[in-house]
Amino acid sequence: MAYDYLDVSGGEGPLYLKLYRSLKTAMETGKLKHGERMPSIRRFCEDLGVSRTTVEAAYQQLCVEGYLKSEPKKGYFVRSGESHTLPEQHRPVPVPILLAAKYRYNLGTDCVDAENVDLTVWRRHVREALNRHESVVSYGDHQGEPELREALSRYAARTRGLSVTPGEVVVGAGSQPLLSLLCGLAGKNRVAIDERGFAQAEQIFRDFGMEIVPLPCDENGLDPAALRKSDVDLAYISPSSPVKSGSAMPTSRRFELIRWAQERDGVLVEDDYNGELRYRARPIPAMRGMAGGSRVAYLGSFSKLLLPSVRIGYMVLPPELLERYRMRARNYNQTASKIEQLALADYITSGQMERRLRRLRKLYATKSQAMGKCLSDIFPGIPFVLEETALYFRMPVQEEEANHLCGLAAEQGVRVRPRQDGKGLSLALSFSGIALPDIPEAVRLLGLAWNKKG
Amino acid sequence: MAYDYLDVSGGEGPLYLKLYRSLKTAMETGKLKHGERMPSIRRFCEDLGVSRTTVEAAYQQLCVEGYLKSEPKKGYFVRSGESHTLPEQHRPVPVPILLAAKYRYNLGTDCVDAENVDLTVWRRHVREALNRHESVVSYGDHQGEPELREALSRYAARTRGLSVTPGEVVVGAGSQPLLSLLCGLAGKNRVAIDERGFAQAEQIFRDFGMEIVPLPCDENGLDPAALRKSDVDLAYISPSSPVKSGSAMPTSRRFELIRWAQERDGVLVEDDYNGELRYRARPIPAMRGMAGGSRVAYLGSFSKLLLPSVRIGYMVLPPELLERYRMRARNYNQTASKIEQLALADYITSGQMERRLRRLRKLYATKSQAMGKCLSDIFPGIPFVLEETALYFRMPVQEEEANHLCGLAAEQGVRVRPRQDGKGLSLALSFSGIALPDIPEAVRLLGLAWNKKG
């Protein structure tokens, strides 16, 4: 076999990088064509006389970037497609992509560790749902599978203090489709949000042509006086997200906001993102469950409780919006997977969700304390903020240093990713994907990486 | 065990109906409470001295209406919940609910027959996706799993004549979330639609506060002259739905509409609902694939090709909307189930989707001919319209006779359901859920039911 498209002589860095660059060029210039099968790793390293690790690392990087596709038991295939043709500014990852193999520790927010995964149990529930003939060959319920809505109404009562019937629960494929539904039902032109912002919710509001009115926060969260002055009658808040003190929004502030909704005949959208996953203190019951909370539209999800690949959320509407929903319910198709809904219903009903929640609370309490301590030991001057339910420490950074710091960490084998959101640019140091015993060493390596620069 | 809540002495009809009514009353008045376990069917019929069929039929009806829940291997449990408390007008089913057991033949549009189901194959693909550790424990791609988008781009090329790269394909949990995305990207205030209407699409447009401009159709579908006069720059059409002639929109009309979009710099939304499932003639290629079709936003789905429980659709955006989408892509979470996306990718890539399509085309051609012939033999005067891709014959009816006709059919053991949509009220006689050899007898029974009334 001829490898005339390969040129690994030039450039900087280790051999695998040269090989990677050379293969990438061959694909971009069409010397390697879409669909073409690459030599096996074994054959390639024999032919080139390089180590298996070198070829593996190059292939892996090409896979990550979408140039190669690995098909189990068949081999590696060249992919033409978006990754090559996307203009630079649309590339999905804003930091230099570095080889996963290079990382000893992963502090990215996009992964979960083994202890955070009930893989076997979940698979069993999905398989059982899949085996129910009736379930698979019939259409789903528009509002969500009745058994899931029943399970959710009980779960929400126990973990979040909500008192809702299954008929009040609307299921959807995560918060965004539910928020779209809500926007359609509410038909408002303006929405007030906490000035810190919530990119994905704001996107939906903007899509609906709504004016977003950012309101200032004091140490307890969204300022009710500012809300009164703003003259809106829809407000989106996330009372489980930490306020300036680092805790969830206190009960007194929740009542103040509910009072606003009552006086105004307004609607409060309570995005209870991981509201049940508190480990520093007991969870505060959802606003929807509080006296007068019937003016609250509640949004619940399981992002950090279920597997990352499963996207199911639920919403409890205020009575007048629920009535409007019921009139139109047959016009809205359900978005969440029926099989996964049934699996989730079993998972909740069998008590596994709550067992898992208890386990995770303990685990994340321990991990966050461990990482917090290590960080303050190694970086005494830096004001890390714990994002409790999002499971990471936030470290504010300047635009120009973000990539550089990630690069320095990568050189020490630690994966760190920048995070751009309403609170600005920061590095997110997550403890969700790293095992507890590895935390001290990972932070020590970060110290080596970053302390020498200053 | 005391059955003091039972009173089967009064009322009309067979014993199971009395038993059913009596149990229902006991639940509504709280004599039987939520969560309570019912006697087993065996025990109940022994205790009451009635036949097993009687108890089974009563339990089954209560399950259908949501008063009872059957838990495999555990028994039947009383459910309180929405079904009891819903006001009359919100009850989901507009016809009197009749026992499934009463039906010998099902002409409802909400079911599929055994030949329409690749259950074993689909289960295998889902199981395989579920077993890929990486897939389950990581987040999905915002735009849709790359391997599904790749499979879809090839599938759309082969079956619908589209030429798109995987990077242009956006996946979603059916047409509605995709249409919401499109509305958000397009940001228009008005949309023209075919006067016949499409309830679920219109709901989304209305939710976005858009004015819906219904336009007249001639025998070839939406009238381009009316479209020009309407002064909109967004039009929603479903060129695969039959125009007045009963066929799909002819190619000439498609080109006229594309010309409008080009001249106007407008966007045509092509909802290709089951566009590949033609069996009376060869499918017409999608407008998106036609010369100048880049002004077309293409919506594809698999409602009648996949299992009813699986909801995955895809969209191909016009270039300027695609660019806008890419800028915001990270703000939109994917709605379709990741595992089902991966299963679908395998299903398509392995060639099974197209094999199935070929089988279904033959099957539905035969069934529709058989049913068409039987209908015109038995009801020579009635102008049934074949809804080719929706797999039913439409029979227009007056509001007041719809329920009555369904009831008469039910008495003969045939399940028929009314259908309210933009084309008015009709009875939909579907051949998707009935086996070919049963069609003549089912139609004969309809004749007995309906011809005696006239």
CSV table of C-alpha atoms in Angstrom, one decimal, chain B residues 7 9 23 29 37-38 60 90 119 157 183 217 219 264 290 340 355 370 385 402 417 425 449:
chain,number,residue,atom,x,y,z
B,7,ASP,CA,-74.8,-2.6,42.6
B,9,SER,CA,-79.0,-4.6,39.6
B,23,LEU,CA,-67.2,0.1,39.9
B,29,THR,CA,-67.5,8.5,45.2
B,37,ARG,CA,-55.7,-3.1,44.9
B,38,MET,CA,-58.7,-4.7,43.2
B,60,GLN,CA,-60.5,-3.6,30.6
B,90,HIS,CA,-61.7,18.0,27.9
B,119,LEU,CA,-40.4,-4.9,16.1
B,157,ALA,CA,-30.8,11.6,-1.5
B,183,CYS,CA,-40.0,30.0,13.4
B,217,CYS,CA,-56.1,26.0,-3.8
B,219,GLU,CA,-56.8,21.4,-8.5
B,264,ARG,CA,-39.6,37.1,-3.3
B,290,MET,CA,-35.3,20.8,-7.3
B,340,GLU,CA,-33.3,6.1,19.3
B,355,ARG,CA,-36.4,-2.6,2.3
B,370,ALA,CA,-59.0,-3.8,-1.8
B,385,VAL,CA,-61.3,10.2,-0.8
B,402,ALA,CA,-70.4,11.4,13.3
B,417,ARG,CA,-63.1,7.1,14.5
B,425,LEU,CA,-65.2,16.6,10.1
B,449,ALA,CA,-74.4,-0.8,10.1
